[in-house]
Tab-separated table of C-alpha atoms in Angstrom:
chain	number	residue	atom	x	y	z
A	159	UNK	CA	106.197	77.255	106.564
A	160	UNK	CA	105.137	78.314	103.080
A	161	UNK	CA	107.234	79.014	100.545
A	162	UNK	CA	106.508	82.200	98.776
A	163	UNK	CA	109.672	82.689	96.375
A	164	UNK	CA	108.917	82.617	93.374
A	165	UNK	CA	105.631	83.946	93.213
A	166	UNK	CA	104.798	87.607	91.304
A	167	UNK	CA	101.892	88.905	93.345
A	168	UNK	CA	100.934	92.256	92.429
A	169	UNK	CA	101.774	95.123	94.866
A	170	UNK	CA	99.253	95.528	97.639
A	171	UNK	CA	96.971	99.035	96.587
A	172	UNK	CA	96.466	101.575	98.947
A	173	UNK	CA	93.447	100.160	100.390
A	174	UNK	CA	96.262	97.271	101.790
A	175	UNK	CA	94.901	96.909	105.132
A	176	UNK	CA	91.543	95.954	103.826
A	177	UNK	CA	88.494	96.578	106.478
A	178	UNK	CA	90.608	98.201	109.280
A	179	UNK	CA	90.880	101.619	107.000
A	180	UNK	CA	86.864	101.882	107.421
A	181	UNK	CA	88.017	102.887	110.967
A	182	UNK	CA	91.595	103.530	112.264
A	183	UNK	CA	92.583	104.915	109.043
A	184	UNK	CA	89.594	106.527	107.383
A	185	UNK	CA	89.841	109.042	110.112
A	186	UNK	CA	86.708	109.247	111.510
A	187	UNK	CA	84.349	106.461	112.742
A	188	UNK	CA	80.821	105.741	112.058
A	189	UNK	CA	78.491	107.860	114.788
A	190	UNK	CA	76.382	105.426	117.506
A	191	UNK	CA	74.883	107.156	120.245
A	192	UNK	CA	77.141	107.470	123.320
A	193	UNK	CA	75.983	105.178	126.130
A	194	UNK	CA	76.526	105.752	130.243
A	195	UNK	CA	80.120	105.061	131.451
A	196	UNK	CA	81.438	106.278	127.730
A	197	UNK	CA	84.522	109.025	128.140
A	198	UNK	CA	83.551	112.533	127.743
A	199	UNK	CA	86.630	113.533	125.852
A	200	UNK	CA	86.794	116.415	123.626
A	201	UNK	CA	89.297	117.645	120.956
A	202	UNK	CA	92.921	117.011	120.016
A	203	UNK	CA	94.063	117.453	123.113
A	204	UNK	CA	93.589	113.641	124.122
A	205	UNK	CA	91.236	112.400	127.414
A	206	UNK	CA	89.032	114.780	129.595
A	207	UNK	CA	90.970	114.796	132.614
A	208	UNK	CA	87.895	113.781	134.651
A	209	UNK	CA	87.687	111.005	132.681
A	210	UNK	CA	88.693	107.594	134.724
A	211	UNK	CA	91.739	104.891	134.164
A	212	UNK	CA	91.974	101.865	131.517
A	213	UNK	CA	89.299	99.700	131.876
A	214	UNK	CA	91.103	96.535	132.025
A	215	UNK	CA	88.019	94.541	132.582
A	216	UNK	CA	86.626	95.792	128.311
A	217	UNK	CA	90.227	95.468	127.394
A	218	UNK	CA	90.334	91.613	128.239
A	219	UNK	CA	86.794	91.577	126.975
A	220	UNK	CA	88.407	93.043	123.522
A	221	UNK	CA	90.561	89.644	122.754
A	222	UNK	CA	87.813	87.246	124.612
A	223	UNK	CA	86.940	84.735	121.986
A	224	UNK	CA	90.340	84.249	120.120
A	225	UNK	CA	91.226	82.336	118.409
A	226	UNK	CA	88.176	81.916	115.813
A	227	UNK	CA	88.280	81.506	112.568
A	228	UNK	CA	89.169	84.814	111.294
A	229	UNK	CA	91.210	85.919	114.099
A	230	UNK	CA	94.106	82.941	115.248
A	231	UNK	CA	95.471	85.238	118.064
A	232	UNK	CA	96.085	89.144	119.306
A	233	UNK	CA	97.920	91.215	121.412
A	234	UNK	CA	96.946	94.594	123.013
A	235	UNK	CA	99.709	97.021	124.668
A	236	UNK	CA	98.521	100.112	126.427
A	237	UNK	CA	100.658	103.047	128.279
A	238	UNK	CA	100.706	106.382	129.236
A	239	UNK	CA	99.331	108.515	131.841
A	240	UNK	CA	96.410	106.740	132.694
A	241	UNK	CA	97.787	103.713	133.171
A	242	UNK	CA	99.478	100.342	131.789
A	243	UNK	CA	98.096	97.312	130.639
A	244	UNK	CA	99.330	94.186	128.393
A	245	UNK	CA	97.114	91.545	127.305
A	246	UNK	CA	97.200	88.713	124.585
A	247	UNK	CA	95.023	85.751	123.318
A	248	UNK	CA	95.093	82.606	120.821
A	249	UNK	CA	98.317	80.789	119.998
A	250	UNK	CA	99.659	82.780	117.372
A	251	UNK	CA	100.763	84.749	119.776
A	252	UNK	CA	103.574	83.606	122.121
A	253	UNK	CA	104.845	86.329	124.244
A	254	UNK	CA	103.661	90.052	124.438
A	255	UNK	CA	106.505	90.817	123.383
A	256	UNK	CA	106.571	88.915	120.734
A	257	UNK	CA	108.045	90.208	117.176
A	258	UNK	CA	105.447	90.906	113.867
A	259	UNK	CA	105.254	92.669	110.423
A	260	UNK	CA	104.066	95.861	110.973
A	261	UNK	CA	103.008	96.780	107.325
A	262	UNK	CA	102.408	100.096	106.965
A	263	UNK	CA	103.280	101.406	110.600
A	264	UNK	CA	106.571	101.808	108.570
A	265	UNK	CA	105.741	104.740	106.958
A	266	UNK	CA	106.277	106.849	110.288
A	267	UNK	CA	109.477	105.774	110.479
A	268	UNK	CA	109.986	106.940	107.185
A	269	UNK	CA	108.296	110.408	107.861
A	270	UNK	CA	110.144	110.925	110.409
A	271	UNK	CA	113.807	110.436	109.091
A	272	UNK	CA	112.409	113.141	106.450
A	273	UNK	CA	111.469	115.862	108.511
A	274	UNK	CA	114.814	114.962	110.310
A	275	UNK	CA	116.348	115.597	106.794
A	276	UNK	CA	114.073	119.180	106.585
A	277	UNK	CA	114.992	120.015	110.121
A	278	UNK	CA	119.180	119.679	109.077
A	279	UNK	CA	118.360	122.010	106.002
A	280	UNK	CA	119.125	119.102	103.920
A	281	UNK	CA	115.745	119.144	101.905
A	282	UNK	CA	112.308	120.863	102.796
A	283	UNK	CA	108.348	120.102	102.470
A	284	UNK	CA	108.225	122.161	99.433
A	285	UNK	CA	110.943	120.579	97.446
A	286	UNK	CA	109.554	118.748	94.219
A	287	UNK	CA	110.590	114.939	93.805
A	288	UNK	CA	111.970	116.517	90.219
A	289	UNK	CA	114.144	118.723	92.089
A	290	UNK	CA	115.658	115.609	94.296
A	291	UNK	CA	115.502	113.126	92.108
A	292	UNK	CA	115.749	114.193	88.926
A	293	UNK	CA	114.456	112.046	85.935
A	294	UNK	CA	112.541	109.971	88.561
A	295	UNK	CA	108.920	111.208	87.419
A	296	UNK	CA	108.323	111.250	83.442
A	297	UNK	CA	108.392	114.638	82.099
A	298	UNK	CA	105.405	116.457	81.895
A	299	UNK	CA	104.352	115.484	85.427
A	300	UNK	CA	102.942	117.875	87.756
A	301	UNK	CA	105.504	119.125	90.177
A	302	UNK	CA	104.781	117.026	93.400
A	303	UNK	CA	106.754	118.139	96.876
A	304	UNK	CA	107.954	116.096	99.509
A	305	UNK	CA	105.117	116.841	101.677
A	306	UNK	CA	102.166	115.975	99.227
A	307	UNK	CA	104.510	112.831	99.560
A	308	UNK	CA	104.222	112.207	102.960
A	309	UNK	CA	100.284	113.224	103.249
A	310	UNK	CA	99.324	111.086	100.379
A	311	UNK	CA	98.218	114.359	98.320
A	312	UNK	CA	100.754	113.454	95.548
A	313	UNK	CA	98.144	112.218	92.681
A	314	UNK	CA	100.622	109.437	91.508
A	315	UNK	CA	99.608	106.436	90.024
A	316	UNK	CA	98.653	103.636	92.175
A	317	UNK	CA	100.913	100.736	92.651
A	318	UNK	CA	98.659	97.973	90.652
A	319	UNK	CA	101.341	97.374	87.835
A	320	UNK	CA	104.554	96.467	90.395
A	321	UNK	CA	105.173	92.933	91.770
A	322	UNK	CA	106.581	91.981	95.059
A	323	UNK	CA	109.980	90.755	93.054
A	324	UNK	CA	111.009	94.549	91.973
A	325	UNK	CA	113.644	96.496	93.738
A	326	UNK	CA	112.198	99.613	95.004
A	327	UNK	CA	113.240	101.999	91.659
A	328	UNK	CA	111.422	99.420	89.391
A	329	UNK	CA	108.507	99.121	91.102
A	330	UNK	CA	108.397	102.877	90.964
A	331	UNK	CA	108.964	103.122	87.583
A	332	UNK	CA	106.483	100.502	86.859
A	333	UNK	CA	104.062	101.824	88.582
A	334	UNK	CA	104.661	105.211	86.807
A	335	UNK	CA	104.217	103.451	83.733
A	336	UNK	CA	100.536	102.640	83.707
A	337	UNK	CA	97.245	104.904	84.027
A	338	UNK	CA	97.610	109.002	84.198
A	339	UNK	CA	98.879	111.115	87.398
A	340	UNK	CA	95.741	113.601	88.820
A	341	UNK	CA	96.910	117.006	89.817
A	342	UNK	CA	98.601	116.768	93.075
A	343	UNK	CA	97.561	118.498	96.313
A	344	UNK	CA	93.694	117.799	96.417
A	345	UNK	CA	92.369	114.799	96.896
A	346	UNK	CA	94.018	112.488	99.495
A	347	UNK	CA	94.398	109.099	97.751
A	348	UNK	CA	96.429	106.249	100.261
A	349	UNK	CA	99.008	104.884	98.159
A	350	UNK	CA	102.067	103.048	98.932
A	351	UNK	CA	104.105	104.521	95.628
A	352	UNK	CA	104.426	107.821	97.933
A	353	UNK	CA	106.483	106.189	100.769
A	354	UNK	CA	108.704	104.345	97.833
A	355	UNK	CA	109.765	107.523	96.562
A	356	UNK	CA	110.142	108.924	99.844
A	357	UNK	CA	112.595	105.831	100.866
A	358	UNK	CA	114.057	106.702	97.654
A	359	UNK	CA	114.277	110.583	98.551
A	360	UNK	CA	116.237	109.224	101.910
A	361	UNK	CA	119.154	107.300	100.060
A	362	UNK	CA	119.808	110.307	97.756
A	363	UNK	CA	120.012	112.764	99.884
A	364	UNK	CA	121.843	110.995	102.545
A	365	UNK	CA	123.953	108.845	100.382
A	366	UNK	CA	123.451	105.969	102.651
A	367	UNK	CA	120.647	103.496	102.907
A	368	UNK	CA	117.510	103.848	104.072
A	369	UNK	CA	118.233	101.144	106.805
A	370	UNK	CA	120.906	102.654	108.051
A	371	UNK	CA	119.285	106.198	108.213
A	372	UNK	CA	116.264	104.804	110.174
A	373	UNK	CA	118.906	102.684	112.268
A	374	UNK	CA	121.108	105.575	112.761
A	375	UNK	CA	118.722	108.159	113.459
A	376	UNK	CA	115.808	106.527	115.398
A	377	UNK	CA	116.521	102.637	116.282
A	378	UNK	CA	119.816	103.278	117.861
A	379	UNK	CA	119.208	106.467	120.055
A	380	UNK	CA	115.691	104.805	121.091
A	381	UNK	CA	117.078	101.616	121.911
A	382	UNK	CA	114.773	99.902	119.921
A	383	UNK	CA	116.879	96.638	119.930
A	384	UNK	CA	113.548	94.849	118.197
A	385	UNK	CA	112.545	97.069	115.558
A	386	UNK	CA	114.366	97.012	112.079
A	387	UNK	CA	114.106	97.342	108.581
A	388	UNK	CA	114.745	93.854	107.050
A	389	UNK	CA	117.094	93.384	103.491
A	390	UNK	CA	114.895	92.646	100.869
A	391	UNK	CA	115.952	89.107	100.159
A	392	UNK	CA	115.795	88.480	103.764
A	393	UNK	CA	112.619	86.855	104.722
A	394	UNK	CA	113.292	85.626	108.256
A	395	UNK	CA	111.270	86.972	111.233
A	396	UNK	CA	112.792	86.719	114.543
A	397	UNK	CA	111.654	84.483	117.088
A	398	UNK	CA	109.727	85.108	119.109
A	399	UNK	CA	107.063	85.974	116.611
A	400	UNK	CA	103.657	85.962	116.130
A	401	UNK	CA	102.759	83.394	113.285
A	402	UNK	CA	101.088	84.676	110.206
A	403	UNK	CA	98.160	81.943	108.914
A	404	UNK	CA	95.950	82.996	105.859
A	405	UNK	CA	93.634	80.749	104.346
A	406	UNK	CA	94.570	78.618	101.503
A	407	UNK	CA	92.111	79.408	98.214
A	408	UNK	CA	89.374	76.719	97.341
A	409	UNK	CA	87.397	76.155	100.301
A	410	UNK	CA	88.951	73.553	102.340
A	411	UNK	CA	88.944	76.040	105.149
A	412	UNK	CA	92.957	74.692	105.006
A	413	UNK	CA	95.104	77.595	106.997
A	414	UNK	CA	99.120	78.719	105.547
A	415	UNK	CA	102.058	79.748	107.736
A	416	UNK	CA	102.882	82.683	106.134
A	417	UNK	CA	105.184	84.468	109.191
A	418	UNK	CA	108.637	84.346	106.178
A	419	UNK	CA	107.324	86.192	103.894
A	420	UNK	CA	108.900	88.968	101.344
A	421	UNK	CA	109.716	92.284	102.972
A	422	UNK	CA	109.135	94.109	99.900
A	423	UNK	CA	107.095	97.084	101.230
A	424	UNK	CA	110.365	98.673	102.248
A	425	UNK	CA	110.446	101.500	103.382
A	426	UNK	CA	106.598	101.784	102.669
A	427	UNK	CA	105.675	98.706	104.617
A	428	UNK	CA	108.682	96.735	105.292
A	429	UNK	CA	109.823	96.690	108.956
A	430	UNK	CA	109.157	94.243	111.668
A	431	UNK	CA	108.936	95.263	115.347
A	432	UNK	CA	107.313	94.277	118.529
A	433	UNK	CA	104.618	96.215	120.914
A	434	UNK	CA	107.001	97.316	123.437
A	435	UNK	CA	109.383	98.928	120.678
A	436	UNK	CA	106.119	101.246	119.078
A	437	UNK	CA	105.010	102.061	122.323
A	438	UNK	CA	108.277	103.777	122.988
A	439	UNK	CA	108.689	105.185	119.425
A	440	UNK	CA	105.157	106.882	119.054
A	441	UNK	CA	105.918	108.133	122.373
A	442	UNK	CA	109.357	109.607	122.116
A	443	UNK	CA	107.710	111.009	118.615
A	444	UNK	CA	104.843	112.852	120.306
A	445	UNK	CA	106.901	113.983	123.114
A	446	UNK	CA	108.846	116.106	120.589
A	447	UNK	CA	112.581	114.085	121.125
A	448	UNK	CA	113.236	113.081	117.304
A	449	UNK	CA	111.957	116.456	115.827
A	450	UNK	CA	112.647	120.044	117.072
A	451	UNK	CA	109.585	122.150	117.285
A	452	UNK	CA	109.280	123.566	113.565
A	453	UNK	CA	108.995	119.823	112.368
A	454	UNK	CA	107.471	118.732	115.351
A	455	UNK	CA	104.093	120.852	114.103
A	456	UNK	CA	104.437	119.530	110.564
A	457	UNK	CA	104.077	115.951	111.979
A	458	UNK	CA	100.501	117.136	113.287
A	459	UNK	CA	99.857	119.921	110.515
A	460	UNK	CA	97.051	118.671	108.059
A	461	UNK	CA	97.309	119.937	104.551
A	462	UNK	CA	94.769	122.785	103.895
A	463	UNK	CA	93.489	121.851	100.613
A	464	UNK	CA	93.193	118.152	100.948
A	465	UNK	CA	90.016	116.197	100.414
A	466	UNK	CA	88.372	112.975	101.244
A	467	UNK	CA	87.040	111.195	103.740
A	468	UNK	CA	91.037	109.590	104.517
A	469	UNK	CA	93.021	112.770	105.905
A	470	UNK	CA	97.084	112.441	106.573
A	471	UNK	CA	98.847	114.959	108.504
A	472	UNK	CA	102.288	116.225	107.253
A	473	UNK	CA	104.231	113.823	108.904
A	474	UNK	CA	101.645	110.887	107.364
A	475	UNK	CA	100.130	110.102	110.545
A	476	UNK	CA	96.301	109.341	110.871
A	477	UNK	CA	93.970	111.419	112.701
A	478	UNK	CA	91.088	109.320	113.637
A	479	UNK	CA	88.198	111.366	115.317
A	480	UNK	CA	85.571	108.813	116.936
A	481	UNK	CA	82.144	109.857	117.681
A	482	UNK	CA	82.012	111.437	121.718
A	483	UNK	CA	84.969	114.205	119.550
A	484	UNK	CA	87.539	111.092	120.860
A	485	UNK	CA	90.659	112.275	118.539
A	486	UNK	CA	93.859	110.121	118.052
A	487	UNK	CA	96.949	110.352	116.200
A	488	UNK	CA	99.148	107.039	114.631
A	489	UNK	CA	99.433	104.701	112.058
A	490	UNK	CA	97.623	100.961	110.460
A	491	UNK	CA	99.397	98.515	108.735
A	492	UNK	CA	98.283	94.857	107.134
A	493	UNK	CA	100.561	92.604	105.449
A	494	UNK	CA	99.038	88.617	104.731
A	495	UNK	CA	98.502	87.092	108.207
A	496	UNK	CA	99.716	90.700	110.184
A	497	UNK	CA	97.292	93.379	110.800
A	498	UNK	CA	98.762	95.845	113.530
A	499	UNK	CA	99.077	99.610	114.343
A	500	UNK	CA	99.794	102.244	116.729
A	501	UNK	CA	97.458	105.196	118.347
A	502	UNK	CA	97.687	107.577	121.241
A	503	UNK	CA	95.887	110.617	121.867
A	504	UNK	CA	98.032	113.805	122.032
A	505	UNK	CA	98.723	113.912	125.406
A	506	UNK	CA	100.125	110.463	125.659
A	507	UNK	CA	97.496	109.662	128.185
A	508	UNK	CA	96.832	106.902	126.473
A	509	UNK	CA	99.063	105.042	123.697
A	510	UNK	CA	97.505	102.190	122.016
A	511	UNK	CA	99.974	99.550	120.056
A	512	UNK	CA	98.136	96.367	119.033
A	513	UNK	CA	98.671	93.482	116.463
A	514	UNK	CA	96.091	90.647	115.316
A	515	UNK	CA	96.549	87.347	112.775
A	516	UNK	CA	93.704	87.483	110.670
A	517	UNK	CA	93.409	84.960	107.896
A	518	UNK	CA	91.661	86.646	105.576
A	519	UNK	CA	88.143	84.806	106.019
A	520	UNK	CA	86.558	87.904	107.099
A	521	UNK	CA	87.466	91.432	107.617
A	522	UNK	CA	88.951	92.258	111.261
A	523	UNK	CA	87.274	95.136	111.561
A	524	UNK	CA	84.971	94.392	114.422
A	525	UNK	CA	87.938	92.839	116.236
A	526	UNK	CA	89.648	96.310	115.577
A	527	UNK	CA	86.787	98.291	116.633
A	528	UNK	CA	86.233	96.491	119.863
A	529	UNK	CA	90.001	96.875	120.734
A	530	UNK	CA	90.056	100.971	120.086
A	531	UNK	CA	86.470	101.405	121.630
A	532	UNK	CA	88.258	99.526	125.243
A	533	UNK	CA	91.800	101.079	124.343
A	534	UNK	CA	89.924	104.870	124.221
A	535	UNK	CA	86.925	104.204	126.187
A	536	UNK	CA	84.974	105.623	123.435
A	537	UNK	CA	81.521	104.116	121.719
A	538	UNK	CA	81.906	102.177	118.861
A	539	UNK	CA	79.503	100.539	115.892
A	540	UNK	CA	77.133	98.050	116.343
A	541	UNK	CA	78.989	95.883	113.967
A	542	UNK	CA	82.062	95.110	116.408
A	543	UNK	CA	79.959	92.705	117.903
């Protein structure tokens, strides 16, 4: 397997998951015209309730083809109401249960040990980072709360001058220390710095780590034996696994294992997990039994003011409308050779968790498209193919 150590990449920007934010993250996706057989649903309430079951014959049809030289394998997991359904392809992927990165899909774990924290009284949406932290943001720097945090409203500096060998403070701090903060709460601007800070927020408050907090107050009364937040010098991945392979530089077309790889993202991007384990935390989430009801509608709640064609909620999740008024609710996330996320509509009718190995030859988006456009039974671009 390759060898990263050693190597100072820069941090990943926000726009880390490359291709798949022009659709499940960007919030809305491009308009096509709505053919026969399309769902009819309407609004954030999740699936007309005429509409029919999975269509399991478009969800096989979703990973037909893999592996191919973008793409070495995929998994799809649906549940809910309207029905179950577990397929995979290519052999990247062993199992369907099978452990991978999960990038950014972190950041709801994150979110949700803070409104935790707001729900005990122990900090609230409106508290500045300068209030918790003190000394953390130079002086001078517009007062930014934890909720323009979470909803990537915060105008901080984006994470281009921090490499993957920092500790979470210093990659902070270096990031603070190039380029100029914009005035917080306006434009919505995906950056990973936000999610540092708010796994930062977590270990002061609490005292304890930011492991053990997610452990303690999600993991463990989930049972969510496959899901954790790895140490940062541990590099491992669990077998089974699905295998990371990007392609080497220079044209030979040559393909690296890069499945042990630095878990630097943290608390921003860090974790690893398998399908089974997000199914049951994005559904325990939306079914209100980690948040009483006052936090509950913050994790929905989109900022008023916010611009952009990239909208967070309070609680960082994604709302992704599609083009028949389709709306869903979860989370992206791309580390090299992992591209993966979680979606359900409100109602839990139908919860989406899937993961792909792309190696970086071409964007995944049309392999994403055609797997939400089968998961939702919703019309989707030309270009998925």
């Amino acid at each position: 397997m390759a060898n990263l150590r050693g190597r100072k990449r820069r941090w990943r920007t926000a726009a880390s998951a490359g291709a798949v934010a022009a659709v499940l993250v960007a919030g809305t996706v491009p308009a096509v015209a709505a053919g026969p057989g399309h769902g009819v649903a309407r609004g954030d309430q999740g699936l007309d309730k005429s509409d029919r079951g999975l269509d399991k014959e478009a969800l096989r049809a979703a990973l037909a083809g893999l592996p191919d030289e973008n793409v070495t394998g995929g998994l799809i997991r649906m549940s809910g109401t309207d029905g179950r359904w577990t397929g995979t392809a290519g052999p990247s992927v062993p199992v369907a249960d099978a452990h991978f990165r999960i990038g950014s899909v972190t950041k709801i774990f994150t979110s949700t040990v803070l409104l935790q924290l707001a729900a005990e009284g122990r900090l609230a949406l409106d508290d500045t980072v300068q209030e918790l932290i003190p000394g953390l943001l130079p002086a001078g720097y517009y007062p930014v709360t934890v909720g323009q945090l979470l909803s990537h409203t915060s105008g901080l500096q984006i994470m281009t001058c921090a490499t993957e060998d920092m500790s979470p403070r210093e990659a902070v701090d270096a990031s603070l220390a190039c380029g100029e903060p914009t005035e917080p709460g306006g434009a919505t601007r995906y950056n990973g710095i936000n999610y540092f800070i708010a796994g930062l927020i977590i270990e002061q408050v609490t005292g304890r780590t930011y492991g053990s907090e997610v452990r303690t107050r999600i993991l463990t009364p989930l049972r969510l034996r496959d899901t954790y937040v790895p140490a940062l010098d541990d590099w491992s991945i669990p077998a089974p696994y699905t295998r990371g392979l990007v392609t080497v530089p220079g044209g030979s077309g040559e393909l690296k294992d890069v499945s042990v790889q630095n878990p630097y993202g943290w608390a921003e991007g860090g974790m690893i997990s398998n399908a089974p384990d997000l199914a049951r935390f994005f559904t325990a989430l939306y079914r209100g039994r980690l948040l009483p009801p006052a936090q509950q509608k913050d994790l929905f709640r989109m900022p008023a003011a916010a611009s952009g064609d990239t909208q967070f909620s309070n609680g960082g999740l994604q709302r992704t409308e599609f083009p028949d008024g389709t709306v869903v609710w979860g989370k992206s996330g791309h580390v090299p050779g992992y591209t993966s996320g979680a979606f359900a509509t409100r109602d839990l009718r139908r919860v989406l968790v899937y993961a792909l190995n792309p190696t970086d030859r071409s964007p995944e988006l049309p392999y994403v498209l055609r797997i939400a456009g089968a998961a939702f039974d919703v019309p989707v671009p030309a270009t998925a193919g």
